[in-house]
PDB file of C-alpha atoms and ligand atoms in Angstrom:
ATOM      1  CA  MET A1065     -95.156 -36.726   2.268  1.00 51.00           C
ATOM      2  CA  LEU A1066     -97.655 -36.053   5.026  1.00 56.00           C
ATOM      3  CA  ASP A1067    -101.323 -35.581   4.261  1.00 63.00           C
ATOM      4  CA  VAL A1068    -102.100 -34.880   7.907  1.00 70.00           C
ATOM      5  CA  SER A1069     -99.977 -32.868  10.278  1.00 86.00           C
ATOM      6  CA  PRO A1070    -100.201 -31.619  13.858  1.00 95.00           C
ATOM      7  CA  LEU A1071     -99.271 -28.194  12.466  1.00 97.00           C
ATOM      8  CA  TRP A1072    -102.743 -27.952  10.923  1.00 97.00           C
ATOM      9  CA  PRO A1073    -104.260 -25.435  11.441  1.00 97.00           C
ATOM     10  CA  ALA A1074    -101.673 -22.684  11.725  1.00 98.00           C
ATOM     11  CA  ASP A1075    -101.721 -19.146  10.322  1.00 98.00           C
ATOM     12  CA  LEU A1076     -98.893 -16.761   9.550  1.00 98.00           C
ATOM     13  CA  ASP A1077     -99.166 -14.244  12.413  1.00 98.00           C
ATOM     14  CA  HIS A1078     -96.235 -11.906  11.871  1.00 98.00           C
ATOM     15  CA  ILE A1079     -92.784 -11.664  10.355  1.00 98.00           C
ATOM     16  CA  ARG A1080     -89.689  -9.745  11.335  1.00 98.00           C
ATOM     17  CA  LEU A1081     -87.862  -7.533   8.863  1.00 98.00           C
ATOM     18  CA  ASP A1082     -84.558  -5.899   9.770  1.00 98.00           C
ATOM     19  CA  THR A1083     -83.291  -2.539   8.627  1.00 98.00           C
ATOM     20  CA  PRO A1084     -80.573  -0.083   9.647  1.00 98.00           C
ATOM     21  CA  SER A1085     -83.308   2.501  10.347  1.00 97.00           C
ATOM     22  CA  PRO A1086     -86.328   0.856  12.005  1.00 98.00           C
ATOM     23  CA  ARG A1087     -88.167   4.098  12.699  1.00 97.00           C
ATOM     24  CA  ALA A1088     -87.984   5.158   9.051  1.00 98.00           C
ATOM     25  CA  LEU A1089     -89.153   1.787   7.762  1.00 98.00           C
ATOM     26  CA  ALA A1090     -91.945   1.686  10.356  1.00 97.00           C
ATOM     27  CA  ARG A1091     -93.061   5.088   9.084  1.00 97.00           C
ATOM     28  CA  PHE A1092     -93.433   3.612   5.591  1.00 98.00           C
ATOM     29  CA  TYR A1093     -95.674   0.824   6.900  1.00 98.00           C
ATOM     30  CA  GLU A1094     -97.750   3.342   8.858  1.00 97.00           C
ATOM     31  CA  GLN A1095     -98.471   5.384   5.755  1.00 97.00           C
ATOM     32  CA  ALA A1096     -98.464   2.762   3.022  1.00 98.00           C
ATOM     33  CA  MET A1097    -100.092  -0.137   4.862  1.00 98.00           C
ATOM     34  CA  GLY A1098    -102.314   1.729   7.312  1.00 97.00           C
ATOM     35  CA  MET A1099    -100.500   0.483  10.384  1.00 96.00           C
ATOM     36  CA  ALA A1100     -99.568   2.015  13.743  1.00 95.00           C
ATOM     37  CA  SER A1101     -96.172   1.658  15.420  1.00 94.00           C
ATOM     38  CA  ALA A1102     -95.273   0.758  18.979  1.00 93.00           C
ATOM     39  CA  ALA A1103     -91.670   0.796  20.224  1.00 93.00           C
ATOM     40  CA  LEU A1104     -90.719  -2.575  21.703  1.00 93.00           C
ATOM     41  CA  GLY A1105     -87.878  -1.214  23.826  1.00 89.00           C
ATOM     42  CA  ASP A1106     -84.919  -2.854  22.091  1.00 92.00           C
ATOM     43  CA  GLY A1107     -84.789  -0.542  19.092  1.00 95.00           C
ATOM     44  CA  SER A1108     -87.410  -2.564  17.252  1.00 96.00           C
ATOM     45  CA  TYR A1109     -90.988  -1.603  16.456  1.00 96.00           C
ATOM     46  CA  LEU A1110     -94.229  -3.494  16.251  1.00 96.00           C
ATOM     47  CA  VAL A1111     -96.188  -2.202  13.275  1.00 96.00           C
ATOM     48  CA  HIS A1112     -99.752  -3.384  13.346  1.00 95.00           C
ATOM     49  CA  GLY A1113    -103.025  -2.755  11.611  1.00 94.00           C
ATOM     50  CA  ARG A1114    -106.147  -4.491  10.409  1.00 91.00           C
ATOM     51  CA  GLN A1115    -105.275  -8.233  10.452  1.00 94.00           C
ATOM     52  CA  ARG A1116    -101.625  -7.437   9.800  1.00 96.00           C
ATOM     53  CA  ARG A1117     -98.557  -6.954  11.937  1.00 97.00           C
ATOM     54  CA  LEU A1118     -94.769  -7.086  11.592  1.00 97.00           C
ATOM     55  CA  VAL A1119     -91.774  -6.558  13.815  1.00 98.00           C
ATOM     56  CA  ILE A1120     -89.228  -4.164  12.334  1.00 98.00           C
ATOM     57  CA  GLY A1121     -85.842  -4.555  13.996  1.00 98.00           C
ATOM     58  CA  VAL A1122     -82.317  -3.222  13.826  1.00 98.00           C
ATOM     59  CA  GLY A1123     -80.120  -5.121  11.407  1.00 98.00           C
ATOM     60  CA  THR A1124     -79.103  -5.593   7.811  1.00 98.00           C
ATOM     61  CA  ALA A1125     -81.598  -4.248   5.299  1.00 98.00           C
ATOM     62  CA  ARG A1126     -83.946  -6.930   3.927  1.00 98.00           C
ATOM     63  CA  ALA A1127     -82.939  -9.521   6.514  1.00 98.00           C
ATOM     64  CA  ASN A1128     -85.879 -11.661   7.617  1.00 98.00           C
ATOM     65  CA  PRO A1129     -84.655 -13.333  10.822  1.00 98.00           C
ATOM     66  CA  TYR A1130     -87.946 -15.044  11.663  1.00 98.00           C
ATOM     67  CA  ASN A1131     -91.460 -15.803  10.543  1.00 98.00           C
ATOM     68  CA  ALA A1132     -94.038 -16.561  13.232  1.00 98.00           C
ATOM     69  CA  PHE A1133     -96.990 -18.913  12.860  1.00 98.00           C
ATOM     70  CA  ALA A1134     -99.900 -19.003  15.306  1.00 98.00           C
ATOM     71  CA  LEU A1135    -101.383 -22.341  16.301  1.00 98.00           C
ATOM     72  CA  ALA A1136    -104.962 -22.763  17.471  1.00 97.00           C
ATOM     73  CA  ASP A1137    -104.316 -23.382  21.155  1.00 98.00           C
ATOM     74  CA  ARG A1138    -101.835 -24.668  23.740  1.00 97.00           C
ATOM     75  CA  ALA A1139    -102.838 -28.324  23.325  1.00 98.00           C
ATOM     76  CA  GLN A1140    -102.030 -28.162  19.625  1.00 98.00           C
ATOM     77  CA  LEU A1141     -98.765 -26.360  20.370  1.00 98.00           C
ATOM     78  CA  ASP A1142     -97.695 -29.042  22.875  1.00 98.00           C
ATOM     79  CA  GLY A1143     -98.396 -31.840  20.409  1.00 97.00           C
ATOM     80  CA  TYR A1144     -96.677 -29.978  17.627  1.00 98.00           C
ATOM     81  CA  ARG A1145     -93.562 -29.355  19.749  1.00 98.00           C
ATOM     82  CA  ARG A1146     -93.295 -33.122  20.362  1.00 97.00           C
ATOM     83  CA  PHE A1147     -93.754 -33.775  16.627  1.00 97.00           C
ATOM     84  CA  VAL A1148     -90.925 -31.424  15.662  1.00 97.00           C
ATOM     85  CA  ALA A1149     -88.581 -32.629  18.407  1.00 97.00           C
ATOM     86  CA  ALA A1150     -89.204 -36.246  17.357  1.00 96.00           C
ATOM     87  CA  ARG A1151     -87.849 -35.339  13.914  1.00 95.00           C
ATOM     88  CA  GLY A1152     -84.513 -34.423  15.427  1.00 96.00           C
ATOM     89  CA  VAL A1153     -84.931 -30.659  15.148  1.00 97.00           C
ATOM     90  CA  ALA A1154     -83.197 -28.609  17.856  1.00 97.00           C
ATOM     91  CA  LEU A1155     -85.813 -26.362  19.431  1.00 98.00           C
ATOM     92  CA  GLU A1156     -84.806 -22.807  20.260  1.00 98.00           C
ATOM     93  CA  PRO A1157     -86.448 -20.069  22.328  1.00 98.00           C
ATOM     94  CA  ALA A1158     -88.926 -17.984  20.394  1.00 98.00           C
ATOM     95  CA  PRO A1159     -87.461 -14.542  19.642  1.00 98.00           C
ATOM     96  CA  THR A1160     -90.792 -12.765  19.302  1.00 97.00           C
ATOM     97  CA  PRO A1161     -92.427 -10.756  22.118  1.00 96.00           C
ATOM     98  CA  LEU A1162     -95.837 -11.250  20.513  1.00 96.00           C
ATOM     99  CA  PHE A1163     -96.295 -14.910  21.480  1.00 97.00           C
ATOM    100  CA  GLU A1164     -96.819 -16.530  24.887  1.00 97.00           C
ATOM    101  CA  ASP A1165     -93.762 -17.840  26.731  1.00 97.00           C
ATOM    102  CA  ASP A1166     -94.170 -21.454  25.609  1.00 97.00           C
ATOM    103  CA  ALA A1167     -93.627 -20.560  21.960  1.00 98.00           C
ATOM    104  CA  PHE A1168     -90.586 -22.131  20.317  1.00 98.00           C
ATOM    105  CA  ALA A1169     -88.503 -21.769  17.185  1.00 98.00           C
ATOM    106  CA  ALA A1170     -86.689 -24.006  14.711  1.00 98.00           C
ATOM    107  CA  ARG A1171     -83.793 -22.821  12.566  1.00 98.00           C
ATOM    108  CA  ASP A1172     -84.063 -23.581   8.857  1.00 98.00           C
ATOM    109  CA  PRO A1173     -81.067 -24.488   6.648  1.00 98.00           C
ATOM    110  CA  ASP A1174     -80.555 -20.818   5.737  1.00 98.00           C
ATOM    111  CA  GLY A1175     -80.467 -19.767   9.407  1.00 98.00           C
ATOM    112  CA  ARG A1176     -83.930 -18.226   9.489  1.00 98.00           C
ATOM    113  CA  LEU A1177     -86.168 -19.102  12.421  1.00 98.00           C
ATOM    114  CA  ALA A1178     -89.640 -20.519  11.997  1.00 99.00           C
ATOM    115  CA  VAL A1179     -91.513 -19.611  15.186  1.00 99.00           C
ATOM    116  CA  PHE A1180     -94.599 -21.374  16.502  1.00 98.00           C
ATOM    117  CA  GLY A1181     -96.808 -20.277  19.376  1.00 98.00           C
ATOM    118  CA  CYS A1182     -99.998 -18.754  20.664  1.00 98.00           C
ATOM    119  CA  PRO A1183    -100.421 -14.972  20.406  1.00 96.00           C
ATOM    120  CA  LYS A1184    -100.237 -12.933  23.599  1.00 94.00           C
ATOM    121  CA  PRO A1185    -103.625 -11.244  23.947  1.00 89.00           C
ATOM    122  CA  GLY A1186    -102.200  -7.941  25.235  1.00 74.00           C
ATOM    123  CA  PHE A1187    -100.532  -7.023  21.980  1.00 69.00           C
ATOM    124  CA  ALA A1188    -103.833  -6.893  20.125  1.00 55.00           C
ATOM    125  CA  ASP A1189    -104.928  -3.765  21.999  1.00 54.00           C
ATOM    126  CA  VAL A1190    -102.236  -1.258  21.074  1.00 69.00           C
ATOM    127  CA  THR A1191    -103.141   2.085  19.543  1.00 78.00           C
ATOM    128  CA  PRO A1192    -105.389   1.716  16.507  1.00 80.00           C
ATOM    129  CA  ALA A1193    -103.937   2.662  13.160  1.00 88.00           C
ATOM    130  CA  GLU A1194    -105.153   5.812  11.443  1.00 89.00           C
ATOM    131  CA  GLY A1195    -104.968   7.202   7.928  1.00 93.00           C
ATOM    132  CA  PRO A1196    -106.468   6.325   4.566  1.00 96.00           C
ATOM    133  CA  ALA A1197    -105.100   2.780   4.390  1.00 97.00           C
ATOM    134  CA  ALA A1198    -106.118   1.777   7.906  1.00 96.00           C
ATOM    135  CA  PRO A1199    -109.565   0.458   6.902  1.00 96.00           C
ATOM    136  CA  LEU A1200    -108.370  -1.344   3.749  1.00 97.00           C
ATOM    137  CA  PRO A1201    -108.593  -5.139   3.991  1.00 97.00           C
ATOM    138  CA  GLY A1202    -105.194  -6.797   3.866  1.00 97.00           C
ATOM    139  CA  ARG A1203    -104.545  -9.766   6.118  1.00 98.00           C
ATOM    140  CA  LEU A1204    -100.902 -10.803   6.455  1.00 98.00           C
ATOM    141  CA  GLN A1205    -101.186 -14.218   4.834  1.00 98.00           C
ATOM    142  CA  HIS A1206     -97.961 -15.622   3.416  1.00 98.00           C
ATOM    143  CA  VAL A1207     -94.231 -15.145   3.382  1.00 98.00           C
ATOM    144  CA  VAL A1208     -91.801 -16.408   0.764  1.00 98.00           C
ATOM    145  CA  VAL A1209     -88.066 -16.991   0.770  1.00 98.00           C
ATOM    146  CA  ALA A1210     -85.426 -17.492  -1.909  1.00 98.00           C
ATOM    147  CA  SER A1211     -82.710 -20.051  -1.281  1.00 98.00           C
ATOM    148  CA  ALA A1212     -79.537 -21.406  -2.815  1.00 98.00           C
ATOM    149  CA  ARG A1213     -80.195 -24.518  -0.696  1.00 98.00           C
ATOM    150  CA  PHE A1214     -83.684 -24.958  -2.074  1.00 98.00           C
ATOM    151  CA  PRO A1215     -83.951 -28.779  -1.733  1.00 98.00           C
ATOM    152  CA  ASP A1216     -82.887 -28.534   1.931  1.00 98.00           C
ATOM    153  CA  ILE A1217     -85.358 -25.731   2.620  1.00 98.00           C
ATOM    154  CA  MET A1218     -88.216 -27.627   0.962  1.00 98.00           C
ATOM    155  CA  ALA A1219     -87.390 -30.801   2.877  1.00 98.00           C
ATOM    156  CA  PHE A1220     -87.098 -28.940   6.184  1.00 98.00           C
ATOM    157  CA  TYR A1221     -90.456 -27.198   6.004  1.00 98.00           C
ATOM    158  CA  ARG A1222     -92.198 -30.302   4.598  1.00 97.00           C
ATOM    159  CA  ASP A1223     -90.614 -33.173   6.499  1.00 97.00           C
ATOM    160  CA  ALA A1224     -89.309 -31.647   9.737  1.00 97.00           C
ATOM    161  CA  LEU A1225     -91.935 -28.958  10.306  1.00 98.00           C
ATOM    162  CA  GLY A1226     -94.920 -30.713   8.761  1.00 97.00           C
ATOM    163  CA  PHE A1227     -96.147 -28.117   6.297  1.00 97.00           C
ATOM    164  CA  LEU A1228     -98.267 -29.725   3.571  1.00 96.00           C
ATOM    165  CA  VAL A1229     -97.156 -29.344  -0.026  1.00 96.00           C
ATOM    166  CA  SER A1230     -99.578 -27.601  -2.354  1.00 97.00           C
ATOM    167  CA  ASP A1231     -98.275 -26.897  -5.847  1.00 98.00           C
ATOM    168  CA  ILE A1232     -94.691 -27.300  -6.976  1.00 97.00           C
ATOM    169  CA  VAL A1233     -92.970 -25.907 -10.067  1.00 97.00           C
ATOM    170  CA  HIS A1234     -90.314 -27.924 -11.877  1.00 97.00           C
ATOM    171  CA  THR A1235     -87.799 -27.206 -14.597  1.00 95.00           C
ATOM    172  CA  GLY A1236     -89.173 -29.686 -17.150  1.00 94.00           C
ATOM    173  CA  LYS A1237     -91.220 -28.761 -20.199  1.00 92.00           C
ATOM    174  CA  ALA A1238     -94.983 -29.390 -20.280  1.00 91.00           C
ATOM    175  CA  ASP A1239     -94.610 -32.212 -22.839  1.00 91.00           C
ATOM    176  CA  GLY A1240     -91.520 -33.793 -21.275  1.00 90.00           C
ATOM    177  CA  PRO A1241     -90.376 -35.411 -18.068  1.00 90.00           C
ATOM    178  CA  PRO A1242     -90.370 -33.328 -14.906  1.00 88.00           C
ATOM    179  CA  GLY A1243     -87.062 -31.724 -14.098  1.00 92.00           C
ATOM    180  CA  ASP A1244     -85.820 -30.468 -10.771  1.00 96.00           C
ATOM    181  CA  THR A1245     -88.353 -28.875  -8.470  1.00 97.00           C
ATOM    182  CA  ASN A1246     -87.442 -25.209  -8.129  1.00 96.00           C
ATOM    183  CA  VAL A1247     -90.497 -23.685  -6.411  1.00 98.00           C
ATOM    184  CA  CYS A1248     -92.552 -25.176  -3.597  1.00 98.00           C
ATOM    185  CA  PHE A1249     -95.756 -23.792  -2.067  1.00 98.00           C
ATOM    186  CA  LEU A1250     -96.632 -25.067   1.428  1.00 98.00           C
ATOM    187  CA  ARG A1251     -99.670 -24.687   3.647  1.00 97.00           C
ATOM    188  CA  ALA A1252    -100.867 -25.358   7.176  1.00 97.00           C
ATOM    189  CA  ASN A1253    -104.514 -24.414   6.686  1.00 97.00           C
ATOM    190  CA  LEU A1254    -107.024 -24.312   3.827  1.00 97.00           C
ATOM    191  CA  GLU A1255    -105.249 -21.505   2.041  1.00 98.00           C
ATOM    192  CA  HIS A1256    -102.974 -22.636  -0.816  1.00 98.00           C
ATOM    193  CA  HIS A1257     -99.792 -21.401   0.831  1.00 98.00           C
ATOM    194  CA  SER A1258     -98.696 -19.558   3.929  1.00 98.00           C
ATOM    195  CA  PHE A1259     -95.023 -20.221   3.104  1.00 98.00           C
ATOM    196  CA  ALA A1260     -93.176 -20.799  -0.156  1.00 98.00           C
ATOM    197  CA  ALA A1261     -89.591 -21.164  -1.325  1.00 98.00           C
ATOM    198  CA  PHE A1262     -87.921 -20.386  -4.644  1.00 98.00           C
ATOM    199  CA  ARG A1263     -84.598 -21.768  -5.882  1.00 98.00           C
ATOM    200  CA  ALA A1264     -82.257 -18.811  -6.365  1.00 98.00           C
ATOM    201  CA  PRO A1265     -78.530 -18.025  -6.519  1.00 97.00           C
ATOM    202  CA  ALA A1266     -78.469 -16.733  -2.937  1.00 97.00           C
ATOM    203  CA  ALA A1267     -80.558 -16.883   0.231  1.00 97.00           C
ATOM    204  CA  ALA A1268     -82.837 -13.861   0.578  1.00 97.00           C
ATOM    205  CA  SER A1269     -86.244 -12.798   1.697  1.00 98.00           C
ATOM    206  CA  ASP A1270     -88.472 -12.835  -1.385  1.00 98.00           C
ATOM    207  CA  HIS A1271     -91.807 -11.213  -0.490  1.00 98.00           C
ATOM    208  CA  HIS A1272     -94.670 -11.165   1.952  1.00 98.00           C
ATOM    209  CA  ALA A1273     -98.334 -10.905   1.075  1.00 98.00           C
ATOM    210  CA  TYR A1274    -101.556  -9.342   2.270  1.00 98.00           C
ATOM    211  CA  GLU A1275    -104.762 -11.141   1.298  1.00 98.00           C
ATOM    212  CA  THR A1276    -107.752  -8.934   0.549  1.00 98.00           C
ATOM    213  CA  THR A1277    -111.458  -9.606   0.081  1.00 98.00           C
ATOM    214  CA  GLY A1278    -111.553  -9.311  -3.715  1.00 98.00           C
ATOM    215  CA  TRP A1279    -110.403  -7.731  -6.956  1.00 97.00           C
ATOM    216  CA  GLY A1280    -111.921  -4.355  -6.024  1.00 98.00           C
ATOM    217  CA  ASP A1281    -109.566  -4.123  -3.065  1.00 98.00           C
ATOM    218  CA  LEU A1282    -106.555  -4.258  -5.396  1.00 98.00           C
ATOM    219  CA  LYS A1283    -107.867  -1.089  -7.066  1.00 98.00           C
ATOM    220  CA  LEU A1284    -108.268   0.618  -3.683  1.00 98.00           C
ATOM    221  CA  TRP A1285    -104.730  -0.328  -2.650  1.00 98.00           C
ATOM    222  CA  ALA A1286    -103.230   0.699  -6.012  1.00 98.00           C
ATOM    223  CA  ASP A1287    -104.981   4.080  -5.853  1.00 98.00           C
ATOM    224  CA  HIS A1288    -103.733   4.492  -2.293  1.00 98.00           C
ATOM    225  CA  PHE A1289    -100.141   3.653  -3.287  1.00 98.00           C
ATOM    226  CA  ALA A1290    -100.481   6.184  -6.114  1.00 98.00           C
ATOM    227  CA  THR A1291    -101.139   8.955  -3.585  1.00 98.00           C
ATOM    228  CA  LEU A1292     -97.783   8.064  -2.009  1.00 98.00           C
ATOM    229  CA  ALA A1293     -95.997   7.724  -5.372  1.00 98.00           C
ATOM    230  CA  VAL A1294     -95.297   4.051  -4.601  1.00 98.00           C
ATOM    231  CA  PRO A1295     -95.343   2.362  -8.015  1.00 98.00           C
ATOM    232  CA  LEU A1296     -96.579  -1.122  -8.788  1.00 98.00           C
ATOM    233  CA  TRP A1297     -93.464  -2.892 -10.049  1.00 98.00           C
ATOM    234  CA  TRP A1298     -95.121  -6.198 -11.023  1.00 98.00           C
ATOM    235  CA  GLY A1299     -98.677  -6.918 -11.972  1.00 98.00           C
ATOM    236  CA  PRO A1300    -101.558  -6.827 -11.801  1.00 98.00           C
ATOM    237  CA  GLY A1301    -101.548 -10.458 -12.741  1.00 98.00           C
ATOM    238  CA  ARG A1302    -102.819 -13.855 -11.696  1.00 98.00           C
ATOM    239  CA  HIS A1303    -100.514 -16.519 -10.355  1.00 98.00           C
ATOM    240  CA  GLY A1304    -101.142 -19.965 -11.808  1.00 97.00           C
ATOM    241  CA  ALA A1305    -100.029 -21.656  -8.577  1.00 98.00           C
ATOM    242  CA  GLY A1306    -102.539 -20.472  -5.991  1.00 98.00           C
ATOM    243  CA  ASN A1307    -104.707 -18.807  -8.665  1.00 98.00           C
ATOM    244  CA  ASN A1308    -104.516 -15.493  -6.821  1.00 98.00           C
ATOM    245  CA  LEU A1309    -104.736 -12.049  -8.315  1.00 98.00           C
ATOM    246  CA  PHE A1310    -101.778  -9.932  -7.334  1.00 98.00           C
ATOM    247  CA  PHE A1311     -99.586  -6.932  -7.713  1.00 98.00           C
ATOM    248  CA  MET A1312     -96.358  -6.028  -5.950  1.00 98.00           C
ATOM    249  CA  VAL A1313     -94.781  -2.866  -4.565  1.00 98.00           C
ATOM    250  CA  ARG A1314     -91.530  -2.307  -2.694  1.00 98.00           C
ATOM    251  CA  ASP A1315     -90.787  -0.625   0.592  1.00 98.00           C
ATOM    252  CA  PRO A1316     -87.829   1.801   0.796  1.00 98.00           C
ATOM    253  CA  ASP A1317     -85.440  -1.041   1.721  1.00 98.00           C
ATOM    254  CA  GLY A1318     -86.484  -3.096  -1.303  1.00 98.00           C
ATOM    255  CA  ASN A1319     -88.696  -5.611   0.519  1.00 98.00           C
ATOM    256  CA  ASN A1320     -91.421  -6.850  -1.816  1.00 98.00           C
ATOM    257  CA  LEU A1321     -95.023  -6.524  -0.636  1.00 98.00           C
ATOM    258  CA  GLU A1322     -97.767  -8.392  -2.472  1.00 98.00           C
ATOM    259  CA  ILE A1323    -101.426  -7.389  -2.447  1.00 98.00           C
ATOM    260  CA  SER A1324    -103.460 -10.508  -3.244  1.00 98.00           C
ATOM    261  CA  ALA A1325    -107.024 -11.701  -3.757  1.00 98.00           C
ATOM    262  CA  GLU A1326    -108.831 -14.954  -4.538  1.00 98.00           C
ATOM    263  CA  LEU A1327    -106.110 -17.237  -3.188  1.00 98.00           C
ATOM    264  CA  GLU A1328    -107.121 -20.832  -3.843  1.00 98.00           C
ATOM    265  CA  HIS A1329    -108.214 -23.123  -0.994  1.00 98.00           C
ATOM    266  CA  LEU A1330    -107.149 -26.761  -0.723  1.00 96.00           C
ATOM    267  CA  ALA A1331    -108.583 -29.261   1.746  1.00 92.00           C
ATOM    268  CA  ARG A1332    -106.241 -30.965   4.192  1.00 90.00           C
ATOM    269  CA  GLY A1333    -105.492 -34.075   2.152  1.00 88.00           C
ATOM    270  CA  GLN A1334    -106.014 -32.562  -1.276  1.00 93.00           C
ATOM    271  CA  PRO A1335    -102.974 -32.825  -3.527  1.00 92.00           C
ATOM    272  CA  GLY A1336    -101.645 -29.783  -5.312  1.00 93.00           C
ATOM    273  CA  LYS A1337    -100.464 -29.579  -8.902  1.00 95.00           C
ATOM    274  CA  PRO A1338     -97.032 -29.844 -10.504  1.00 96.00           C
ATOM    275  CA  TRP A1339     -96.385 -26.945 -12.891  1.00 97.00           C
ATOM    276  CA  PRO A1340     -93.895 -27.165 -15.761  1.00 95.00           C
ATOM    277  CA  ALA A1341     -91.368 -24.501 -16.621  1.00 93.00           C
ATOM    278  CA  GLY A1342     -92.582 -21.677 -18.788  1.00 89.00           C
ATOM    279  CA  GLY A1343     -93.869 -19.172 -16.318  1.00 93.00           C
ATOM    280  CA  ARG A1344     -97.604 -19.883 -16.190  1.00 95.00           C
ATOM    281  CA  ALA A1345     -97.262 -21.028 -12.579  1.00 96.00           C
ATOM    282  CA  ILE A1346     -95.930 -17.569 -11.762  1.00 97.00           C
ATOM    283  CA  ASN A1347     -98.121 -15.357 -13.921  1.00 97.00           C
ATOM    284  CA  LEU A1348    -100.967 -16.384 -16.208  1.00 98.00           C
ATOM    285  CA  TRP A1349    -101.483 -12.829 -17.436  1.00 98.00           C
ATOM    286  CA  GLY A1350     -98.102 -11.377 -18.259  1.00 96.00           C
ATOM    287  CA  THR A1351     -94.487 -11.017 -17.337  1.00 96.00           C
ATOM    288  CA  VAL A1352     -92.743 -13.555 -15.100  1.00 96.00           C
ATOM    289  CA  TRP A1353     -90.419 -12.811 -12.214  1.00 96.00           C
ATOM    290  CA  ASN A1354     -87.859 -15.614 -12.499  1.00 94.00           C
ATOM    291  CA  ARG A1355     -85.684 -16.120  -9.411  1.00 96.00           C
ATOM    292  CA  ASP A1356     -83.878 -19.192 -10.732  1.00 94.00           C
ATOM    293  CA  VAL A1357     -81.035 -18.298 -13.082  1.00 87.00           C
ATOM    294  CA  ALA A1358     -80.284 -22.006 -13.540  1.00 81.00           C
ATOM    295  CA  ALA A1359     -83.752 -22.752 -14.917  1.00 73.00           C
ATOM    296  CA  PRO A1360     -84.029 -23.257 -18.707  1.00 62.00           C
TER     297      PRO A1360
HETATM  298 FE1  FE2 B 377     -96.954 -14.421  -2.953  1.00 68.38          FE
END
């Protein structure tokens, strides 16, 4: 396992979600997440707001064809491209219009693209968002996938792409030997995770998260969602892995959005923790969302 990586530092910049009706889903993000929409000319929309942006494209509901990570500068990107290519990964053109032309992508074992590049400055200046949620803090911070090929996904993001492992969850009991790893949290900067994977019966997008400035922001967001009759379906709670406060809501397609605060920081070489089965890694306060039907 790496304790240094040329991917460091990299931040989640944007994700793409597909839907049969991009305009309708974009409208949800405008109202619920305080974002503005811009048509990208191919039927897709950029939805963007305060420290948050997504591409909403035409496709199967809940598909997540790519997740895009921004590196610090071109020199880092060049070195990182060599690092990934040296691990035998086939590099593909970046599908996003939001990064400069030298961005590239790598296809994970479930067919999803991980995209790496430097943001194009022009896209930061589109029409400002309006509405009650526009000023609320919520930086797009992590994205999570579920996979039936979990060991392959974990190995790909760790070994081929150079994400550092923070905490893992395994299927063993606290007083027994560790079992199979079934959740892995990975990072490319000080924040505990910008990507994570859960073992699950089928490949799927799991959730994406917006990091706020503190517990009080969760109240502001929950009150805002209440005005739109968008219910909290999980939480509030505190994840054991990452130690962040959270709740989750769903968009009309069923994509899970997490509002988060107090996400743990880990230094570059700092090891994470292994968590036993039992659910405390997932929620210290209450109910657990278990994605792994095979887990005891
Ligand atoms: Fe999360």
